[in-house]
CSV table of C-alpha atoms and ligand atoms in Angstrom, one decimal:
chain,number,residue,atom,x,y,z
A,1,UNK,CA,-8.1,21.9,-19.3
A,2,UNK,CA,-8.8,18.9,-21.7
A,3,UNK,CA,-7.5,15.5,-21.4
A,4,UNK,CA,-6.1,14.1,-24.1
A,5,UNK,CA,-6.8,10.0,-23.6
A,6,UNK,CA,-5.7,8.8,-27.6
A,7,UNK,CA,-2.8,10.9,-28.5
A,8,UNK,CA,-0.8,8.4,-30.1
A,9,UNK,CA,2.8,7.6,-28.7
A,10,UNK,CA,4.5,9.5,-31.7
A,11,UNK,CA,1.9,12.5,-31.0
A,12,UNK,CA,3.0,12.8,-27.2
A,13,UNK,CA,7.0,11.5,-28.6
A,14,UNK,CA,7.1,14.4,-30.6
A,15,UNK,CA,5.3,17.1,-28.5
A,16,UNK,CA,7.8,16.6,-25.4
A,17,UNK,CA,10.4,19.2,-25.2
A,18,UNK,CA,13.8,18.7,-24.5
A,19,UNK,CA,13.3,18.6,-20.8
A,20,UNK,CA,10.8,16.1,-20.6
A,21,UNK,CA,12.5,13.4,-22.9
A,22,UNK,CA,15.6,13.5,-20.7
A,23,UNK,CA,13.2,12.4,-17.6
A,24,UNK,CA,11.7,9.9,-20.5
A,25,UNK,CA,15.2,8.8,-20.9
A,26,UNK,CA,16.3,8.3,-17.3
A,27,UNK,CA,13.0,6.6,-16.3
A,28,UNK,CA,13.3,4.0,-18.9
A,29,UNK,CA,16.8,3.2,-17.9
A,30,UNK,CA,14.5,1.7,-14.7
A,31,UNK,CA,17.5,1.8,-13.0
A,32,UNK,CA,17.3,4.9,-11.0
A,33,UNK,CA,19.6,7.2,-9.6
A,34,UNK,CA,21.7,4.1,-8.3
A,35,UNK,CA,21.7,3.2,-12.0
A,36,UNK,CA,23.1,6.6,-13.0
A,37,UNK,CA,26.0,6.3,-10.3
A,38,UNK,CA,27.2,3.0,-11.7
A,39,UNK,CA,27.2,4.3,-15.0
A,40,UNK,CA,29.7,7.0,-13.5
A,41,UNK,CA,28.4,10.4,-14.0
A,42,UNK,CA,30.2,12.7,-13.0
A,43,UNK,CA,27.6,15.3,-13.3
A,44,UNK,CA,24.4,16.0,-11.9
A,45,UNK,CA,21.8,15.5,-14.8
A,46,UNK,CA,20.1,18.7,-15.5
A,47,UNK,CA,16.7,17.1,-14.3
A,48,UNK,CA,17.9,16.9,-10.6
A,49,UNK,CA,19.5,20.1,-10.4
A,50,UNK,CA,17.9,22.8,-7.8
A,51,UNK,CA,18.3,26.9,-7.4
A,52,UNK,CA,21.2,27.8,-6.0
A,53,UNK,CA,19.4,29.5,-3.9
A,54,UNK,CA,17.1,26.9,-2.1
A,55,UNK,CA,20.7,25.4,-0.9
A,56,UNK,CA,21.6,28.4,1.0
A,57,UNK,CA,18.8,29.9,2.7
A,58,UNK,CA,17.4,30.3,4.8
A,59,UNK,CA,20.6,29.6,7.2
A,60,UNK,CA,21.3,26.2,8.9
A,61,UNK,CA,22.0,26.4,12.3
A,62,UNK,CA,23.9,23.7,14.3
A,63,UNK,CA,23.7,22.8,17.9
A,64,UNK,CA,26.6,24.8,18.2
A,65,UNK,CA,24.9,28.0,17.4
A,66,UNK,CA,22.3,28.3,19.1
A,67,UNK,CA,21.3,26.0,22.7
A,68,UNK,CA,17.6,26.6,21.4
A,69,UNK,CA,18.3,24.4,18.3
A,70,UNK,CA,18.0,21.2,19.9
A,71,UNK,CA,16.0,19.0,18.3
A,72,UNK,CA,13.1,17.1,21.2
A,73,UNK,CA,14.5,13.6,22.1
A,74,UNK,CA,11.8,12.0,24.4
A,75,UNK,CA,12.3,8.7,26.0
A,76,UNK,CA,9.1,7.0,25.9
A,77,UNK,CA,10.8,4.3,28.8
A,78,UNK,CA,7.7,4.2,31.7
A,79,UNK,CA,4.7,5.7,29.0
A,80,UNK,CA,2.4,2.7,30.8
A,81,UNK,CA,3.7,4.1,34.5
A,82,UNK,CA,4.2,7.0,36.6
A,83,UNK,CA,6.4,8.7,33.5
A,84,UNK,CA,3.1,8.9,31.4
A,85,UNK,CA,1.9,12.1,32.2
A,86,UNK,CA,5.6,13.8,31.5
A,87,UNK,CA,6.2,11.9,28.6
A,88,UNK,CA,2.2,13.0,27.0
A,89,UNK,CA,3.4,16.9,28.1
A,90,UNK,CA,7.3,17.2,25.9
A,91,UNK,CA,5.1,15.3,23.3
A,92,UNK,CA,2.7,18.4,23.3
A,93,UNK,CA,5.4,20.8,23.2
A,94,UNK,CA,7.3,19.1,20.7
A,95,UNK,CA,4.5,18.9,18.4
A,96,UNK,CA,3.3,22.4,19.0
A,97,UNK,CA,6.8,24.0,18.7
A,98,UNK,CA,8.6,21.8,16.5
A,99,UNK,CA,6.3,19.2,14.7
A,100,UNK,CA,8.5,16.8,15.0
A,101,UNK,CA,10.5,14.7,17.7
A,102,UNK,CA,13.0,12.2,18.2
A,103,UNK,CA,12.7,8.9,20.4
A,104,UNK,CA,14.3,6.7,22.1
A,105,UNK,CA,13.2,3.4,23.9
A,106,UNK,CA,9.9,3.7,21.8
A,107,UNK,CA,10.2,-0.4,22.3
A,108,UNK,CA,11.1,-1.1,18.7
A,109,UNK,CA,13.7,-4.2,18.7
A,110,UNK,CA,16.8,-2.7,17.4
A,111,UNK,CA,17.4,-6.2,15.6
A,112,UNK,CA,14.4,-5.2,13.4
A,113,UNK,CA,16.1,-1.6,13.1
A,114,UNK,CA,19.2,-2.8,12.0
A,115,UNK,CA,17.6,-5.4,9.4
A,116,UNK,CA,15.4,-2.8,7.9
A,117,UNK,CA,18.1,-0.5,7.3
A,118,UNK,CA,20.0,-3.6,5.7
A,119,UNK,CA,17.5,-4.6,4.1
A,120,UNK,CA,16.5,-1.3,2.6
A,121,UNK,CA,20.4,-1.3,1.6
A,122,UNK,CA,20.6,-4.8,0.1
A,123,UNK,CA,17.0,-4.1,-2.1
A,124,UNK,CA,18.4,-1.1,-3.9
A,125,UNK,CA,21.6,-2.8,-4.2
A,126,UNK,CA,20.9,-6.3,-6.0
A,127,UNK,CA,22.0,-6.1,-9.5
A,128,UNK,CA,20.1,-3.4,-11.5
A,129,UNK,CA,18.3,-6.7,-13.8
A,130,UNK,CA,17.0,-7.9,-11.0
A,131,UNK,CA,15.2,-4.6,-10.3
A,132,UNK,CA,14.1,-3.2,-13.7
A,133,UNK,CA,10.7,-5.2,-13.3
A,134,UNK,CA,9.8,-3.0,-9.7
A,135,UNK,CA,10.5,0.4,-11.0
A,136,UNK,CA,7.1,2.1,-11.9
A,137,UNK,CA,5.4,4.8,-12.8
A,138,UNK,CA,2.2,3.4,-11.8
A,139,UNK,CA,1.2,4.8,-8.2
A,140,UNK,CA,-1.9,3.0,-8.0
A,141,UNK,CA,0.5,0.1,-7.6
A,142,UNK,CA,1.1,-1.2,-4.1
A,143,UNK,CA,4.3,-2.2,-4.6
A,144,UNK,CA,7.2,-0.5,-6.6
A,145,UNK,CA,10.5,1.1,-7.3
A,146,UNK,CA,10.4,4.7,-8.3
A,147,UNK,CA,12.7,8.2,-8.4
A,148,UNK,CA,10.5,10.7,-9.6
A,149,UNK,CA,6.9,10.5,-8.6
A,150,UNK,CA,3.5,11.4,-10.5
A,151,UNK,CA,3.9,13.7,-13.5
A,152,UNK,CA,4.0,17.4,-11.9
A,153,UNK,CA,7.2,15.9,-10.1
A,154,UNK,CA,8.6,14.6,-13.6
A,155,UNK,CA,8.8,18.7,-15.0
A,156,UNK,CA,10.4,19.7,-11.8
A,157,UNK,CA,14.3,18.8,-10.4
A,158,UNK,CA,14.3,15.2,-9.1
A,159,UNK,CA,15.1,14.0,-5.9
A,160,UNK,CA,19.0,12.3,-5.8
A,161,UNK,CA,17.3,9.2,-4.3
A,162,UNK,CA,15.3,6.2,-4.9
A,163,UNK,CA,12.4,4.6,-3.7
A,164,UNK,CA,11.0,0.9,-2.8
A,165,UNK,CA,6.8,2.4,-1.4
A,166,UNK,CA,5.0,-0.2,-0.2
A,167,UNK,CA,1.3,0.4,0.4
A,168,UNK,CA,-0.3,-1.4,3.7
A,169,UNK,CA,-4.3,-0.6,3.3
A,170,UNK,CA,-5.7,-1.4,6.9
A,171,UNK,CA,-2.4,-2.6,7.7
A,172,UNK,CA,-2.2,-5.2,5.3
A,173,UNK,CA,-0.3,-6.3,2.0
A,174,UNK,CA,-0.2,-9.7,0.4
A,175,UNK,CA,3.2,-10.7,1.5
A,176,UNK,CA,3.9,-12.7,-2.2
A,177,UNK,CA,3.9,-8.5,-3.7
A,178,UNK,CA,6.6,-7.5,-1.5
A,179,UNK,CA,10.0,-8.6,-3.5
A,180,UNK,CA,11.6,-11.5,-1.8
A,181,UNK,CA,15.1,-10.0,-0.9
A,182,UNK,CA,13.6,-7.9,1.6
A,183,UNK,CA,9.9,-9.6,2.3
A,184,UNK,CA,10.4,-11.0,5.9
A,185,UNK,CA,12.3,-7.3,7.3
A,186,UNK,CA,9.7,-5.5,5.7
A,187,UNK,CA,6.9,-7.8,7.5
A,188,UNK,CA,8.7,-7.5,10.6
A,189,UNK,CA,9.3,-3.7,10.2
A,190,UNK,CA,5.6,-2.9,9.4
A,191,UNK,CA,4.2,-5.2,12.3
A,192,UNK,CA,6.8,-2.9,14.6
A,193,UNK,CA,5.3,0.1,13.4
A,194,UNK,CA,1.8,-0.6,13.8
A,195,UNK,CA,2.5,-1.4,17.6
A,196,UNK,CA,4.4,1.9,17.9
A,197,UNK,CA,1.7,3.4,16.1
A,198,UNK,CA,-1.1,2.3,18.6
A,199,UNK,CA,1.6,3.7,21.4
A,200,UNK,CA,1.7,7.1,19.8
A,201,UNK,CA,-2.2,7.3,18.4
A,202,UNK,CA,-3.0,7.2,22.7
A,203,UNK,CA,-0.1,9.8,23.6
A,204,UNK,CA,-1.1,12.5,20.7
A,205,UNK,CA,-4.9,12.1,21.8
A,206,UNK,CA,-3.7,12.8,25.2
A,207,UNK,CA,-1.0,15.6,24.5
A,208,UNK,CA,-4.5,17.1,22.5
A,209,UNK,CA,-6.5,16.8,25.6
A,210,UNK,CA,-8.5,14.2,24.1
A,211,UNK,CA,-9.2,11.0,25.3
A,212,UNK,CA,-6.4,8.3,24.6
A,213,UNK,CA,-8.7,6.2,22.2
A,214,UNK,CA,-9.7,9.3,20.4
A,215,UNK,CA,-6.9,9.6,17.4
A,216,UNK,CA,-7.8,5.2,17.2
A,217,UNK,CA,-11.1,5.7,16.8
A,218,UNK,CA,-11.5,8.4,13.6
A,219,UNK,CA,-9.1,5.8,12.3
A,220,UNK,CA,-7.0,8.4,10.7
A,221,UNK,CA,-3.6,6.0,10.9
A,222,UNK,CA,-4.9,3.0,9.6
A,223,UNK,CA,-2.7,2.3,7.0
A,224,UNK,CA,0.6,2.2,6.3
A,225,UNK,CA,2.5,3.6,3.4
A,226,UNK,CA,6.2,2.3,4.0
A,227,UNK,CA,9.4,3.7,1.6
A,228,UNK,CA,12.4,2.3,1.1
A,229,UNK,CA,14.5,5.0,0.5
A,230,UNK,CA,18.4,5.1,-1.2
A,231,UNK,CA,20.3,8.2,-1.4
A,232,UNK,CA,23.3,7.2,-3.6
A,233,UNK,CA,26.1,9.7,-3.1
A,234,UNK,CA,26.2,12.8,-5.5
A,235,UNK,CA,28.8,14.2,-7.7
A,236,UNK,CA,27.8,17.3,-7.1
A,237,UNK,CA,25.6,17.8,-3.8
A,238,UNK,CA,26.0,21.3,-3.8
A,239,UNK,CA,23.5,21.1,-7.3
A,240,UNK,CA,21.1,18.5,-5.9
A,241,UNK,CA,18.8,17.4,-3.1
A,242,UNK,CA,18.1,14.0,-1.5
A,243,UNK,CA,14.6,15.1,-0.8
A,244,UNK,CA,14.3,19.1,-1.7
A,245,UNK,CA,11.8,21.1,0.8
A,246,UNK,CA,8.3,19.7,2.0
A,247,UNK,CA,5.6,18.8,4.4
A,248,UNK,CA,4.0,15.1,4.6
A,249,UNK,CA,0.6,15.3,3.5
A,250,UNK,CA,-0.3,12.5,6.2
A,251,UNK,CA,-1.8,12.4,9.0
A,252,UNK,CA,1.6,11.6,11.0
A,253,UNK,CA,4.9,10.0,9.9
A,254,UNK,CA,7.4,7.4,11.2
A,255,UNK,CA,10.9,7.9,10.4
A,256,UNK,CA,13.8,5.9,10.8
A,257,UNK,CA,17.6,7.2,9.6
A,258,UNK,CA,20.8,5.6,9.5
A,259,UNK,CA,23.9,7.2,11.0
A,260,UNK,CA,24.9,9.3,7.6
A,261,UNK,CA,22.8,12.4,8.4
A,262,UNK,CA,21.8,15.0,6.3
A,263,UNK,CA,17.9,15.6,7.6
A,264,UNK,CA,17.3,18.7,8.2
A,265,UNK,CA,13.8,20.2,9.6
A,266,UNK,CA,12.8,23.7,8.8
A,267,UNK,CA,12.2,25.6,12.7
A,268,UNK,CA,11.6,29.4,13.7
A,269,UNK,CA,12.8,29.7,9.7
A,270,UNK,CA,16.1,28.1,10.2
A,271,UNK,CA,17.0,24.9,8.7
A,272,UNK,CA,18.3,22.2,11.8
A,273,UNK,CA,19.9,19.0,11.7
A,274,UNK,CA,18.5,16.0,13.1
A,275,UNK,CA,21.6,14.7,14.7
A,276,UNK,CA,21.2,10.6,13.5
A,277,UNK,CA,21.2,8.4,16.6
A,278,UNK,CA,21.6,4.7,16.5
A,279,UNK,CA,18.5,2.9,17.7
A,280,UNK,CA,16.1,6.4,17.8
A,281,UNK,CA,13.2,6.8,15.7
A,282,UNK,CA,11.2,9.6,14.1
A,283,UNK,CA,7.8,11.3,15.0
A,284,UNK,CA,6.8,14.0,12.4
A,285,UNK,CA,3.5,15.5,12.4
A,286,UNK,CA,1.7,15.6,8.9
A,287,UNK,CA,-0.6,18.3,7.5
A,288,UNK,CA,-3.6,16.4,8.3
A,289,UNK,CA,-3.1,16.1,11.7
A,290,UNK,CA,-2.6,19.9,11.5
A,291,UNK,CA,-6.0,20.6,9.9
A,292,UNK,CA,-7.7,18.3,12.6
A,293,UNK,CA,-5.6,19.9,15.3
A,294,UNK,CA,-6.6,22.9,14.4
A,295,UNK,CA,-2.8,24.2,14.3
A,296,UNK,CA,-2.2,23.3,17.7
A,297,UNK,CA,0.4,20.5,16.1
A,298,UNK,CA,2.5,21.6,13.1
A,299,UNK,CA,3.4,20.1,10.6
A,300,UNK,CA,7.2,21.1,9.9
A,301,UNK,CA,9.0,21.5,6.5
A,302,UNK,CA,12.3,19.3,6.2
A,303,UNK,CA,14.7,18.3,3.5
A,304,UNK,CA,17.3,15.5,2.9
A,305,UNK,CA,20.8,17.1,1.8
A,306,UNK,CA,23.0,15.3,-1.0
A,307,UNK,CA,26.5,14.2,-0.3
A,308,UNK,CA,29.4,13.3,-2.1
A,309,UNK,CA,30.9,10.3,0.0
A,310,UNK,CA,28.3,8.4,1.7
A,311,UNK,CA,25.2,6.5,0.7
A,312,UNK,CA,22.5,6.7,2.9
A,313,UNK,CA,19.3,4.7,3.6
A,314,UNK,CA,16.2,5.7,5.6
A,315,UNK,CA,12.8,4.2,5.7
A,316,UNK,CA,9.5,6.9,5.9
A,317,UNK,CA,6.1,5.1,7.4
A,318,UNK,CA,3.7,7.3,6.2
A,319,UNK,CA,0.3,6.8,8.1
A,320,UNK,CA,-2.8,7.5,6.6
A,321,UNK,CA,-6.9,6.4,7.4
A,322,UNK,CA,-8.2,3.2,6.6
A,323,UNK,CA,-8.9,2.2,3.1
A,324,UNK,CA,-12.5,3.5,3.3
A,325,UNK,CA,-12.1,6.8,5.4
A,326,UNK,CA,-9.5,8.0,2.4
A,327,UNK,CA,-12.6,9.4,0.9
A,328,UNK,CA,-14.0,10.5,4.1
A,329,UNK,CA,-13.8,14.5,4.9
A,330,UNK,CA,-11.6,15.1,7.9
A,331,UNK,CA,-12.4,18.8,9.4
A,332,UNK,CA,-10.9,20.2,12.8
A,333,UNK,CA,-11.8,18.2,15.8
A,334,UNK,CA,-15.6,19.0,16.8
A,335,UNK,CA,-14.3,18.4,21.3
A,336,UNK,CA,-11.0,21.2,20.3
A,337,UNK,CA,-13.8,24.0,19.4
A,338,UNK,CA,-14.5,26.8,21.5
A,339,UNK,CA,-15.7,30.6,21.8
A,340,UNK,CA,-11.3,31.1,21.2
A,341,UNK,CA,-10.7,28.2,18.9
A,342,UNK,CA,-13.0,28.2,16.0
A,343,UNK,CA,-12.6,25.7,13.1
A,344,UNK,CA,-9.4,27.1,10.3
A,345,UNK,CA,-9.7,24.5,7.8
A,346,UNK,CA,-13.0,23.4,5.4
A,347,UNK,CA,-13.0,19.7,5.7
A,348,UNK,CA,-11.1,17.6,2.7
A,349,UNK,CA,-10.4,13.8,2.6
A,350,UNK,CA,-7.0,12.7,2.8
A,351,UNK,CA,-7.2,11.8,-0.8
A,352,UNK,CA,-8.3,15.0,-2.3
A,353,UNK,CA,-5.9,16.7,0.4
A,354,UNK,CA,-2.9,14.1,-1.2
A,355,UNK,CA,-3.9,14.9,-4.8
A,356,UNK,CA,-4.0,18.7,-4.4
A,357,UNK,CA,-0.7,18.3,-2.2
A,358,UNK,CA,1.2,16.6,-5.3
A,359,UNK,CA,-0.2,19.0,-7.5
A,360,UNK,CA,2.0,21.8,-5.7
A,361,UNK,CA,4.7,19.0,-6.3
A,362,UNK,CA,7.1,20.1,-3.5
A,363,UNK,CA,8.0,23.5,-4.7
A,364,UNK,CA,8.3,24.9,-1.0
A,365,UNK,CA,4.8,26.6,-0.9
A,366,UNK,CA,2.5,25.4,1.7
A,367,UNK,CA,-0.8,23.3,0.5
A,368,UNK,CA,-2.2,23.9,4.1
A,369,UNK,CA,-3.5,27.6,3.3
A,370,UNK,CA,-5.4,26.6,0.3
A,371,UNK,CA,-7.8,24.3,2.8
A,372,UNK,CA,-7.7,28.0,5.2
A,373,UNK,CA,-11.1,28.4,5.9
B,401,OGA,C1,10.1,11.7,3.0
B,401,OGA,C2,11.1,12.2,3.8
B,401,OGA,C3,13.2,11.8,5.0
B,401,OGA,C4,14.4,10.9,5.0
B,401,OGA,O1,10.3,10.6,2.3
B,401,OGA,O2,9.0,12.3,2.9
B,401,OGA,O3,11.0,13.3,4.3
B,401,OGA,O4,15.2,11.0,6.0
B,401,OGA,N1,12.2,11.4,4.1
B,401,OGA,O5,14.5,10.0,4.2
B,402,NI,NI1,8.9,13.9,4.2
């Protein structure tokens, strides 16, 4: 396919069709979808509206409905003691049956929970002027505001949230790019996470069998992509998602909610709720880790649902290699191999894996078979 690189603005102005100047239109309002409550719709825009039919199935079940529904909630209290070995094994089973799990004393100061999630409130809240300069198209940017992101996402429906990404290469970021209103939470949030990161990096080695400085050594969660994300409440959340269907192309992701709700994890081809609770943090398993796993860890599909009378905040730590293993081909783990476990996946670098994982721009097919050996 040929790139154009000098159509002229009127050229491209001209050749958009209807759909694609209303996302022109709402992106240069840089106000996001917060910007379009205020205004008062009372509508979903047409570019954030979803198939009926994604809403509804498959079925959700509650923890009513079924015992077998509920989510893993591991307390990592004793992981340096006599608790370690139990605490390494539900971490295995979590990760093989449900790719995800919920913790709770993971040693995260809940006075750096609580500011985050105010923080992540107060940022998307501060007048829309003092925001317009963040939001961004740009994604090689390390810091911005942005609804829709990269331009498959922009001829698909939008997400009914907004997002502050902040990218951490090797765990770093010059504090003066992070805006001010929220620079010392997100400094304290992101110095958190890398400590709760080394914790997990030695308790997935070991719930892989592998030695505990195995996962910190191939460097695969070396840096830290951090959003920000706002999920204004919906006119119409029957029409729209907070975050529609997907997998994290990452290697794993940290995920902190606030007590709205409205996650939901796709299991055994049910959707569940992950019941919000104060103080607990996320563990998701990303396709990466998957491919070097060898699908002994899944990576799970989830969603955020829209609602009509709450606003809800969450922050998403996305970890991914250091800056100079992004490039670097990442294959199934060599010490996993055997006569009954030979290699699935080709090897791809988390960028290319990324790239090709935007490309299928969330629309509920998985980007895992194409690397199928
Ligand atoms: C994501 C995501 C979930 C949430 O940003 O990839 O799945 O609860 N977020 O915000
Ligand atoms: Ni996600």
């Amino acid at each position: 396919m040929a790139v154009h690189c000098f159509a002229g603005d009127m050229e491209v102005e001209e050749g958009l069709d209807d759909w694609a100047k209303e996302v022109k239109a709402f992106e240069e309002t840089k106000a996001g979808v917060k910007g379009l409550v205020d205004s008062g719709v009372t509508k979903v825009p047409r570019i954030f509206v979803h198939p009926r039919a994604e809403l509804l199935k498959p079925e959700v079940l509650s923890e009513e409905s079924s015992g077998e529904s509920r989510v893993p909630l591991i307390d990592l209290r004793g992981v340096e003691g006599v608790e370690r070995k139990d605490i390494v094994e539900q971490i295995r089973q979590a990760c093989e049956h449900w790719g995800f799990f919920q913790m709770v004393n993971h040693g995260m100061d809940v006075s750096v929970i609580n500011a985050t999630l105010e923080a992540t409130r107060r940022l998307h809240e501060q007048p829309s002027e003092d925001k317009v300069g963040l939001f961004s198209d740009d994604s090689s940017k390390k810091v911005r505001l942005y609804t829709v992101n990269g331009s498959v996402h922009k001829s698909r429906p939008g997400p009914w949230r907004d997002a502050l990404a902040c990218a951490y290469l090797d765990d770093t970021l010059d504090s003066e790019e992070i805006p001010q209103i929220c620079r010392k939470e997100m400094e304290d949030y992101v110095q958190s996470i890398i400590k709760l990161r080394e914790t997990l990096s030695e308790l997935l080695s070991e719930a892989l069998g592998l030695s505990s400085d195995y996962l910190s050594r191939i460097e695969c969660m070396k840096s830290e992509f951090l959003t920000w994300l706002y999920y204004p409440a919906c006119p119409e959340p029957e029409l729209a998602f907070g975050a529609p269907q997907h997998s994290d192309p990452t290697f794993l992701t940290i995920l902190l909610q606030d007590t709205i709700g409205g996650l939901q994890f796709l299991h055994q081809d049910h959707w569940v709720d992950v019941p919000p609770i104060p103080g607990a943090l996320i563990a998701h398993i990303g396709d990466l880790m998957q491919i070097i796993s060898n699908d002994k860890f899944k990576s799970a599909d989830h969603r955020v649902l829209a609602r009509s009378d709450q606003i809800r905040v969450s922050a998403a730590c996305f970890l991914y290699p250091s800056a100079k293993n992004l490039l670097k081909p990442y294959s199934p783990i060599m010490e996993l191999m055997s006569d009954n476990n030979q290699p699935l996946y080709k090897e791809v670098s988390p960028l290319e894996y990324a790239i090709y994982h935007q490309s299928r721009a969330m629309d509920g097919t998985s980007t895992l078979s194409h690397y199928k050996l």
